[in-house]
JSON list of C-alpha atoms in Angstrom, two decimals:
[
{"chain": "V", "resi": 1, "resn": "MET", "atom": "CA", "xyz": [6.32, -33.67, 25.74]},
{"chain": "V", "resi": 2, "resn": "GLU", "atom": "CA", "xyz": [8.50, -31.18, 23.84]},
{"chain": "V", "resi": 3, "resn": "ALA", "atom": "CA", "xyz": [6.20, -31.33, 20.80]},
{"chain": "V", "resi": 4, "resn": "ARG", "atom": "CA", "xyz": [3.15, -30.54, 22.95]},
{"chain": "V", "resi": 5, "resn": "LEU", "atom": "CA", "xyz": [4.98, -27.67, 24.63]},
{"chain": "V", "resi": 6, "resn": "LEU", "atom": "CA", "xyz": [6.04, -26.28, 21.24]},
{"chain": "V", "resi": 7, "resn": "SER", "atom": "CA", "xyz": [2.46, -26.55, 19.95]},
{"chain": "V", "resi": 8, "resn": "ALA", "atom": "CA", "xyz": [1.16, -24.77, 23.05]},
{"chain": "V", "resi": 9, "resn": "ILE", "atom": "CA", "xyz": [3.71, -21.97, 22.68]},
{"chain": "V", "resi": 10, "resn": "LEU", "atom": "CA", "xyz": [2.94, -21.57, 18.97]},
{"chain": "V", "resi": 11, "resn": "GLY", "atom": "CA", "xyz": [-0.77, -21.54, 19.78]},
{"chain": "V", "resi": 12, "resn": "VAL", "atom": "CA", "xyz": [-0.17, -18.67, 22.21]},
{"chain": "V", "resi": 13, "resn": "VAL", "atom": "CA", "xyz": [1.92, -16.84, 19.60]},
{"chain": "V", "resi": 14, "resn": "LEU", "atom": "CA", "xyz": [-0.86, -17.28, 17.03]},
{"chain": "V", "resi": 15, "resn": "VAL", "atom": "CA", "xyz": [-3.51, -15.99, 19.48]},
{"chain": "V", "resi": 16, "resn": "GLN", "atom": "CA", "xyz": [-1.27, -13.02, 20.34]},
{"chain": "V", "resi": 17, "resn": "ALA", "atom": "CA", "xyz": [-0.77, -12.29, 16.63]},
{"chain": "V", "resi": 18, "resn": "GLU", "atom": "CA", "xyz": [-4.53, -12.43, 16.05]},
{"chain": "V", "resi": 19, "resn": "THR", "atom": "CA", "xyz": [-5.32, -10.12, 18.95]},
{"chain": "V", "resi": 20, "resn": "ALA", "atom": "CA", "xyz": [-2.52, -7.69, 18.04]},
{"chain": "V", "resi": 21, "resn": "VAL", "atom": "CA", "xyz": [-4.24, -7.03, 14.72]},
{"chain": "V", "resi": 22, "resn": "GLN", "atom": "CA", "xyz": [-7.23, -5.37, 16.46]},
{"chain": "V", "resi": 23, "resn": "SER", "atom": "CA", "xyz": [-5.99, -1.94, 15.37]},
{"chain": "V", "resi": 24, "resn": "LEU", "atom": "CA", "xyz": [-5.61, -2.93, 11.72]},
{"chain": "V", "resi": 25, "resn": "ASP", "atom": "CA", "xyz": [-5.50, -0.04, 9.26]},
{"chain": "V", "resi": 26, "resn": "LEU", "atom": "CA", "xyz": [-7.57, -1.64, 6.51]},
{"chain": "V", "resi": 27, "resn": "PRO", "atom": "CA", "xyz": [-7.09, 1.02, 3.79]},
{"chain": "V", "resi": 28, "resn": "ARG", "atom": "CA", "xyz": [-3.32, 0.43, 3.98]},
{"chain": "V", "resi": 29, "resn": "LEU", "atom": "CA", "xyz": [-3.91, -3.26, 3.29]},
{"chain": "V", "resi": 30, "resn": "ALA", "atom": "CA", "xyz": [-5.48, -2.55, -0.10]},
{"chain": "V", "resi": 31, "resn": "GLY", "atom": "CA", "xyz": [-3.53, -3.23, -3.27]},
{"chain": "V", "resi": 32, "resn": "PHE", "atom": "CA", "xyz": [-1.43, -5.97, -4.84]},
{"chain": "V", "resi": 33, "resn": "TRP", "atom": "CA", "xyz": [-0.16, -9.02, -2.92]},
{"chain": "V", "resi": 34, "resn": "ARG", "atom": "CA", "xyz": [1.82, -11.96, -4.41]},
{"chain": "V", "resi": 35, "resn": "GLU", "atom": "CA", "xyz": [1.53, -15.34, -2.70]},
{"chain": "V", "resi": 36, "resn": "VAL", "atom": "CA", "xyz": [4.88, -16.60, -1.48]},
{"chain": "V", "resi": 37, "resn": "GLY", "atom": "CA", "xyz": [4.14, -19.30, 1.10]},
{"chain": "V", "resi": 38, "resn": "VAL", "atom": "CA", "xyz": [1.41, -21.71, 2.11]},
{"chain": "V", "resi": 39, "resn": "ALA", "atom": "CA", "xyz": [1.09, -23.79, 5.28]},
{"chain": "V", "resi": 40, "resn": "SER", "atom": "CA", "xyz": [-1.63, -26.29, 6.04]},
{"chain": "V", "resi": 41, "resn": "LYS", "atom": "CA", "xyz": [-2.18, -29.60, 7.78]},
{"chain": "V", "resi": 42, "resn": "GLN", "atom": "CA", "xyz": [-4.56, -30.57, 4.98]},
{"chain": "V", "resi": 43, "resn": "HIS", "atom": "CA", "xyz": [-2.58, -31.97, 2.06]},
{"chain": "V", "resi": 44, "resn": "LEU", "atom": "CA", "xyz": [-5.30, -30.92, -0.40]},
{"chain": "V", "resi": 45, "resn": "ALA", "atom": "CA", "xyz": [-4.64, -27.25, 0.32]},
{"chain": "V", "resi": 46, "resn": "LEU", "atom": "CA", "xyz": [-1.08, -27.73, -0.86]},
{"chain": "V", "resi": 47, "resn": "THR", "atom": "CA", "xyz": [-1.63, -29.82, -3.98]},
{"chain": "V", "resi": 48, "resn": "THR", "atom": "CA", "xyz": [-4.57, -28.20, -5.75]},
{"chain": "V", "resi": 49, "resn": "PRO", "atom": "CA", "xyz": [-4.08, -27.89, -9.53]},
{"chain": "V", "resi": 50, "resn": "LYS", "atom": "CA", "xyz": [-5.59, -24.37, -9.43]},
{"chain": "V", "resi": 51, "resn": "ARG", "atom": "CA", "xyz": [-2.80, -22.40, -7.74]},
{"chain": "V", "resi": 52, "resn": "LEU", "atom": "CA", "xyz": [-3.25, -18.91, -6.38]},
{"chain": "V", "resi": 53, "resn": "GLU", "atom": "CA", "xyz": [-0.49, -16.53, -7.50]},
{"chain": "V", "resi": 54, "resn": "ALA", "atom": "CA", "xyz": [-1.69, -13.11, -6.39]},
{"chain": "V", "resi": 55, "resn": "LEU", "atom": "CA", "xyz": [-4.46, -10.99, -4.90]},
{"chain": "V", "resi": 56, "resn": "PHE", "atom": "CA", "xyz": [-5.55, -7.42, -5.43]},
{"chain": "V", "resi": 57, "resn": "LEU", "atom": "CA", "xyz": [-7.54, -6.13, -2.45]},
{"chain": "V", "resi": 58, "resn": "THR", "atom": "CA", "xyz": [-10.00, -3.24, -2.64]},
{"chain": "V", "resi": 59, "resn": "LEU", "atom": "CA", "xyz": [-11.82, -1.89, 0.40]},
{"chain": "V", "resi": 60, "resn": "HIS", "atom": "CA", "xyz": [-15.06, 0.02, 0.48]},
{"chain": "V", "resi": 61, "resn": "GLU", "atom": "CA", "xyz": [-16.41, 0.67, 3.99]},
{"chain": "V", "resi": 62, "resn": "ALA", "atom": "CA", "xyz": [-16.87, -2.80, 5.55]},
{"chain": "V", "resi": 63, "resn": "GLU", "atom": "CA", "xyz": [-16.60, -4.68, 2.23]},
{"chain": "V", "resi": 64, "resn": "LEU", "atom": "CA", "xyz": [-13.47, -6.33, 0.92]},
{"chain": "V", "resi": 65, "resn": "THR", "atom": "CA", "xyz": [-13.25, -7.17, -2.78]},
{"chain": "V", "resi": 66, "resn": "VAL", "atom": "CA", "xyz": [-10.63, -9.78, -3.53]},
{"chain": "V", "resi": 67, "resn": "ARG", "atom": "CA", "xyz": [-9.50, -10.14, -7.12]},
{"chain": "V", "resi": 68, "resn": "ALA", "atom": "CA", "xyz": [-7.54, -13.38, -7.24]},
{"chain": "V", "resi": 69, "resn": "ALA", "atom": "CA", "xyz": [-5.24, -14.56, -10.04]},
{"chain": "V", "resi": 70, "resn": "TYR", "atom": "CA", "xyz": [-4.79, -18.31, -10.41]},
{"chain": "V", "resi": 71, "resn": "SER", "atom": "CA", "xyz": [-2.59, -20.48, -12.57]},
{"chain": "V", "resi": 72, "resn": "SER", "atom": "CA", "xyz": [-4.54, -23.49, -13.77]},
{"chain": "V", "resi": 73, "resn": "LEU", "atom": "CA", "xyz": [-3.06, -25.99, -16.18]},
{"chain": "V", "resi": 74, "resn": "GLY", "atom": "CA", "xyz": [-0.79, -23.38, -17.74]},
{"chain": "V", "resi": 75, "resn": "SER", "atom": "CA", "xyz": [-3.37, -20.64, -18.15]},
{"chain": "V", "resi": 76, "resn": "CYS", "atom": "CA", "xyz": [-4.42, -17.70, -15.98]},
{"chain": "V", "resi": 77, "resn": "GLU", "atom": "CA", "xyz": [-7.82, -17.32, -14.37]},
{"chain": "V", "resi": 78, "resn": "THR", "atom": "CA", "xyz": [-9.17, -14.48, -12.25]},
{"chain": "V", "resi": 79, "resn": "GLU", "atom": "CA", "xyz": [-11.99, -14.42, -9.75]},
{"chain": "V", "resi": 80, "resn": "ASN", "atom": "CA", "xyz": [-13.64, -11.54, -7.91]},
{"chain": "V", "resi": 81, "resn": "ILE", "atom": "CA", "xyz": [-15.09, -12.27, -4.47]},
{"chain": "V", "resi": 82, "resn": "VAL", "atom": "CA", "xyz": [-16.79, -9.74, -2.19]},
{"chain": "V", "resi": 83, "resn": "GLY", "atom": "CA", "xyz": [-16.74, -10.29, 1.54]},
{"chain": "V", "resi": 84, "resn": "SER", "atom": "CA", "xyz": [-17.78, -8.28, 4.54]},
{"chain": "V", "resi": 85, "resn": "GLU", "atom": "CA", "xyz": [-15.94, -7.50, 7.73]},
{"chain": "V", "resi": 86, "resn": "VAL", "atom": "CA", "xyz": [-17.41, -9.06, 10.83]},
{"chain": "V", "resi": 87, "resn": "ASN", "atom": "CA", "xyz": [-17.20, -7.97, 14.44]},
{"chain": "V", "resi": 88, "resn": "VAL", "atom": "CA", "xyz": [-13.40, -8.40, 14.57]},
{"chain": "V", "resi": 89, "resn": "SER", "atom": "CA", "xyz": [-11.04, -6.02, 12.79]},
{"chain": "V", "resi": 90, "resn": "GLY", "atom": "CA", "xyz": [-9.28, -7.87, 9.98]},
{"chain": "V", "resi": 91, "resn": "LYS", "atom": "CA", "xyz": [-11.74, -10.77, 9.75]},
{"chain": "V", "resi": 92, "resn": "PHE", "atom": "CA", "xyz": [-13.84, -11.05, 6.59]},
{"chain": "V", "resi": 93, "resn": "VAL", "atom": "CA", "xyz": [-16.49, -13.60, 5.62]},
{"chain": "V", "resi": 94, "resn": "PHE", "atom": "CA", "xyz": [-17.29, -14.59, 2.04]},
{"chain": "V", "resi": 95, "resn": "PRO", "atom": "CA", "xyz": [-20.01, -16.65, 0.36]},
{"chain": "V", "resi": 96, "resn": "GLY", "atom": "CA", "xyz": [-19.52, -20.41, 0.55]},
{"chain": "V", "resi": 97, "resn": "ARG", "atom": "CA", "xyz": [-18.42, -20.47, 4.20]},
{"chain": "V", "resi": 98, "resn": "ARG", "atom": "CA", "xyz": [-15.06, -18.87, 3.41]},
{"chain": "V", "resi": 99, "resn": "GLU", "atom": "CA", "xyz": [-13.22, -16.57, 5.79]},
{"chain": "V", "resi": 100, "resn": "ILE", "atom": "CA", "xyz": [-10.03, -14.51, 5.65]},
{"chain": "V", "resi": 101, "resn": "ARG", "atom": "CA", "xyz": [-8.32, -13.23, 8.78]},
{"chain": "V", "resi": 102, "resn": "VAL", "atom": "CA", "xyz": [-5.32, -10.88, 8.75]},
{"chain": "V", "resi": 103, "resn": "ILE", "atom": "CA", "xyz": [-2.82, -12.36, 11.20]},
{"chain": "V", "resi": 104, "resn": "ASP", "atom": "CA", "xyz": [0.11, -9.97, 10.71]},
{"chain": "V", "resi": 105, "resn": "THR", "atom": "CA", "xyz": [1.25, -7.28, 8.28]},
{"chain": "V", "resi": 106, "resn": "ASP", "atom": "CA", "xyz": [3.55, -4.30, 7.97]},
{"chain": "V", "resi": 107, "resn": "TYR", "atom": "CA", "xyz": [1.34, -3.04, 5.08]},
{"chain": "V", "resi": 108, "resn": "GLU", "atom": "CA", "xyz": [4.32, -2.17, 2.87]},
{"chain": "V", "resi": 109, "resn": "ARG", "atom": "CA", "xyz": [6.14, -5.48, 2.36]},
{"chain": "V", "resi": 110, "resn": "TYR", "atom": "CA", "xyz": [4.28, -8.52, 3.75]},
{"chain": "V", "resi": 111, "resn": "ALA", "atom": "CA", "xyz": [1.00, -9.90, 5.07]},
{"chain": "V", "resi": 112, "resn": "ILE", "atom": "CA", "xyz": [0.15, -13.20, 6.75]},
{"chain": "V", "resi": 113, "resn": "LEU", "atom": "CA", "xyz": [-3.44, -14.33, 6.29]},
{"chain": "V", "resi": 114, "resn": "ARG", "atom": "CA", "xyz": [-5.40, -17.28, 7.63]},
{"chain": "V", "resi": 115, "resn": "LEU", "atom": "CA", "xyz": [-7.98, -18.68, 5.22]},
{"chain": "V", "resi": 116, "resn": "SER", "atom": "CA", "xyz": [-10.72, -20.99, 6.41]},
{"chain": "V", "resi": 117, "resn": "LEU", "atom": "CA", "xyz": [-13.20, -22.73, 4.17]},
{"chain": "V", "resi": 118, "resn": "ALA", "atom": "CA", "xyz": [-15.48, -25.71, 4.00]},
{"chain": "V", "resi": 119, "resn": "TRP", "atom": "CA", "xyz": [-14.45, -28.17, 1.31]},
{"chain": "V", "resi": 120, "resn": "ARG", "atom": "CA", "xyz": [-16.03, -31.59, 0.77]},
{"chain": "V", "resi": 121, "resn": "GLY", "atom": "CA", "xyz": [-17.54, -31.47, 4.23]},
{"chain": "V", "resi": 122, "resn": "GLU", "atom": "CA", "xyz": [-14.25, -30.63, 5.97]},
{"chain": "V", "resi": 123, "resn": "ASP", "atom": "CA", "xyz": [-13.06, -27.39, 7.51]},
{"chain": "V", "resi": 124, "resn": "VAL", "atom": "CA", "xyz": [-9.77, -26.46, 5.85]},
{"chain": "V", "resi": 125, "resn": "HIS", "atom": "CA", "xyz": [-7.41, -23.92, 7.43]},
{"chain": "V", "resi": 126, "resn": "VAL", "atom": "CA", "xyz": [-4.48, -22.45, 5.53]},
{"chain": "V", "resi": 127, "resn": "LEU", "atom": "CA", "xyz": [-1.86, -19.88, 6.51]},
{"chain": "V", "resi": 128, "resn": "LYS", "atom": "CA", "xyz": [-0.61, -17.83, 3.59]},
{"chain": "V", "resi": 129, "resn": "TYR", "atom": "CA", "xyz": [2.31, -15.47, 3.26]},
{"chain": "V", "resi": 130, "resn": "PHE", "atom": "CA", "xyz": [2.09, -12.59, 0.77]},
{"chain": "V", "resi": 131, "resn": "ALA", "atom": "CA", "xyz": [4.63, -10.04, -0.42]},
{"chain": "V", "resi": 132, "resn": "ARG", "atom": "CA", "xyz": [3.91, -6.74, -2.16]},
{"chain": "V", "resi": 133, "resn": "SER", "atom": "CA", "xyz": [6.78, -7.19, -4.59]},
{"chain": "V", "resi": 134, "resn": "LEU", "atom": "CA", "xyz": [6.97, -9.49, -7.58]},
{"chain": "V", "resi": 135, "resn": "GLU", "atom": "CA", "xyz": [10.69, -9.95, -6.92]},
{"chain": "V", "resi": 136, "resn": "GLU", "atom": "CA", "xyz": [11.33, -9.84, -3.15]},
{"chain": "V", "resi": 137, "resn": "ASP", "atom": "CA", "xyz": [9.88, -12.06, -0.41]},
{"chain": "V", "resi": 138, "resn": "TYR", "atom": "CA", "xyz": [10.91, -9.81, 2.56]},
{"chain": "V", "resi": 139, "resn": "GLU", "atom": "CA", "xyz": [12.84, -12.12, 4.87]},
{"chain": "V", "resi": 140, "resn": "PRO", "atom": "CA", "xyz": [11.72, -10.75, 8.31]},
{"chain": "V", "resi": 141, "resn": "GLY", "atom": "CA", "xyz": [8.06, -11.34, 7.41]},
{"chain": "V", "resi": 142, "resn": "LEU", "atom": "CA", "xyz": [8.88, -14.73, 5.94]},
{"chain": "V", "resi": 143, "resn": "TRP", "atom": "CA", "xyz": [10.55, -15.75, 9.23]},
{"chain": "V", "resi": 144, "resn": "LYS", "atom": "CA", "xyz": [7.40, -14.74, 11.15]},
{"chain": "V", "resi": 145, "resn": "PHE", "atom": "CA", "xyz": [5.36, -16.87, 8.77]},
{"chain": "V", "resi": 146, "resn": "ARG", "atom": "CA", "xyz": [7.70, -19.83, 9.23]},
{"chain": "V", "resi": 147, "resn": "GLU", "atom": "CA", "xyz": [7.42, -19.52, 13.03]},
{"chain": "V", "resi": 148, "resn": "LEU", "atom": "CA", "xyz": [3.62, -19.43, 12.90]},
{"chain": "V", "resi": 149, "resn": "ALA", "atom": "CA", "xyz": [3.51, -22.36, 10.49]},
{"chain": "V", "resi": 150, "resn": "ALA", "atom": "CA", "xyz": [6.12, -24.53, 12.20]},
{"chain": "V", "resi": 151, "resn": "ASP", "atom": "CA", "xyz": [3.62, -27.10, 13.50]},
{"chain": "V", "resi": 152, "resn": "THR", "atom": "CA", "xyz": [1.25, -27.11, 10.52]},
{"chain": "V", "resi": 153, "resn": "GLY", "atom": "CA", "xyz": [3.39, -28.40, 7.69]},
{"chain": "V", "resi": 154, "resn": "LEU", "atom": "CA", "xyz": [5.05, -25.84, 5.52]},
{"chain": "V", "resi": 155, "resn": "PHE", "atom": "CA", "xyz": [5.03, -25.42, 1.79]},
{"chain": "V", "resi": 156, "resn": "LEU", "atom": "CA", "xyz": [6.92, -22.45, 0.41]},
{"chain": "V", "resi": 157, "resn": "VAL", "atom": "CA", "xyz": [6.35, -21.40, -3.14]},
{"chain": "V", "resi": 158, "resn": "ALA", "atom": "CA", "xyz": [8.42, -18.83, -4.94]},
{"chain": "V", "resi": 159, "resn": "ARG", "atom": "CA", "xyz": [6.07, -18.16, -7.81]},
{"chain": "V", "resi": 160, "resn": "HIS", "atom": "CA", "xyz": [7.10, -15.51, -10.22]},
{"chain": "V", "resi": 161, "resn": "GLY", "atom": "CA", "xyz": [4.28, -16.56, -12.48]},
{"chain": "V", "resi": 162, "resn": "GLN", "atom": "CA", "xyz": [2.76, -14.75, -15.36]},
{"chain": "V", "resi": 163, "resn": "CYS", "atom": "CA", "xyz": [-0.66, -14.59, -13.64]},
{"chain": "V", "resi": 164, "resn": "ALA", "atom": "CA", "xyz": [0.70, -12.48, -10.76]},
{"chain": "V", "resi": 165, "resn": "LYS", "atom": "CA", "xyz": [2.41, -10.12, -13.19]},
{"chain": "V", "resi": 166, "resn": "LEU", "atom": "CA", "xyz": [-0.75, -9.73, -15.26]},
{"chain": "V", "resi": 167, "resn": "LEU", "atom": "CA", "xyz": [-2.91, -9.06, -12.19]},
{"chain": "V", "resi": 168, "resn": "LYS", "atom": "CA", "xyz": [-0.53, -6.37, -10.98]},
{"chain": "V", "resi": 169, "resn": "GLN", "atom": "CA", "xyz": [-0.41, -4.67, -14.38]},
{"chain": "V", "resi": 170, "resn": "VAL", "atom": "CA", "xyz": [-4.18, -4.78, -14.95]},
{"chain": "V", "resi": 171, "resn": "SER", "atom": "CA", "xyz": [-5.16, -3.77, -11.40]},
{"chain": "V", "resi": 172, "resn": "LEU", "atom": "CA", "xyz": [-2.81, -0.83, -11.16]},
{"chain": "V", "resi": 173, "resn": "HIS", "atom": "CA", "xyz": [-4.16, 0.73, -14.38]}
]
């Protein structure tokens, strides 16, 4: 009974967080973001050998360009993906049935995103916590992420990887 009540409360919190983002200031979201935490019920989302380290977001009207830096078997890979905003502020769709939704952000220190994608015939949903800094995780934002992810299985990663550093250096120049 307590577990169902907790899930219901967290579901309400998640819905409130999603609706609170209606007035999202998208230009302030642009720039460098380092991945700090991942939460998913799907084990595959947590154990992939190609690990995201950082994103650099660029906005142009209703288009979001995501430059992603991955660590894969000891080397760095980057990928550029262009998505478009749909009828909800902070929700972007990308080719391949992928979607990103901004759940919460203070623009300056942290962002919590929900990624949805189809993989091997399954819908996979992942909550991700990002920090602007290569060094700091910003504890108040991290606590919000932990609360939202409490019933999904939590995997925190403190990656200070070379790929994130390279993406930040290249993208800022």
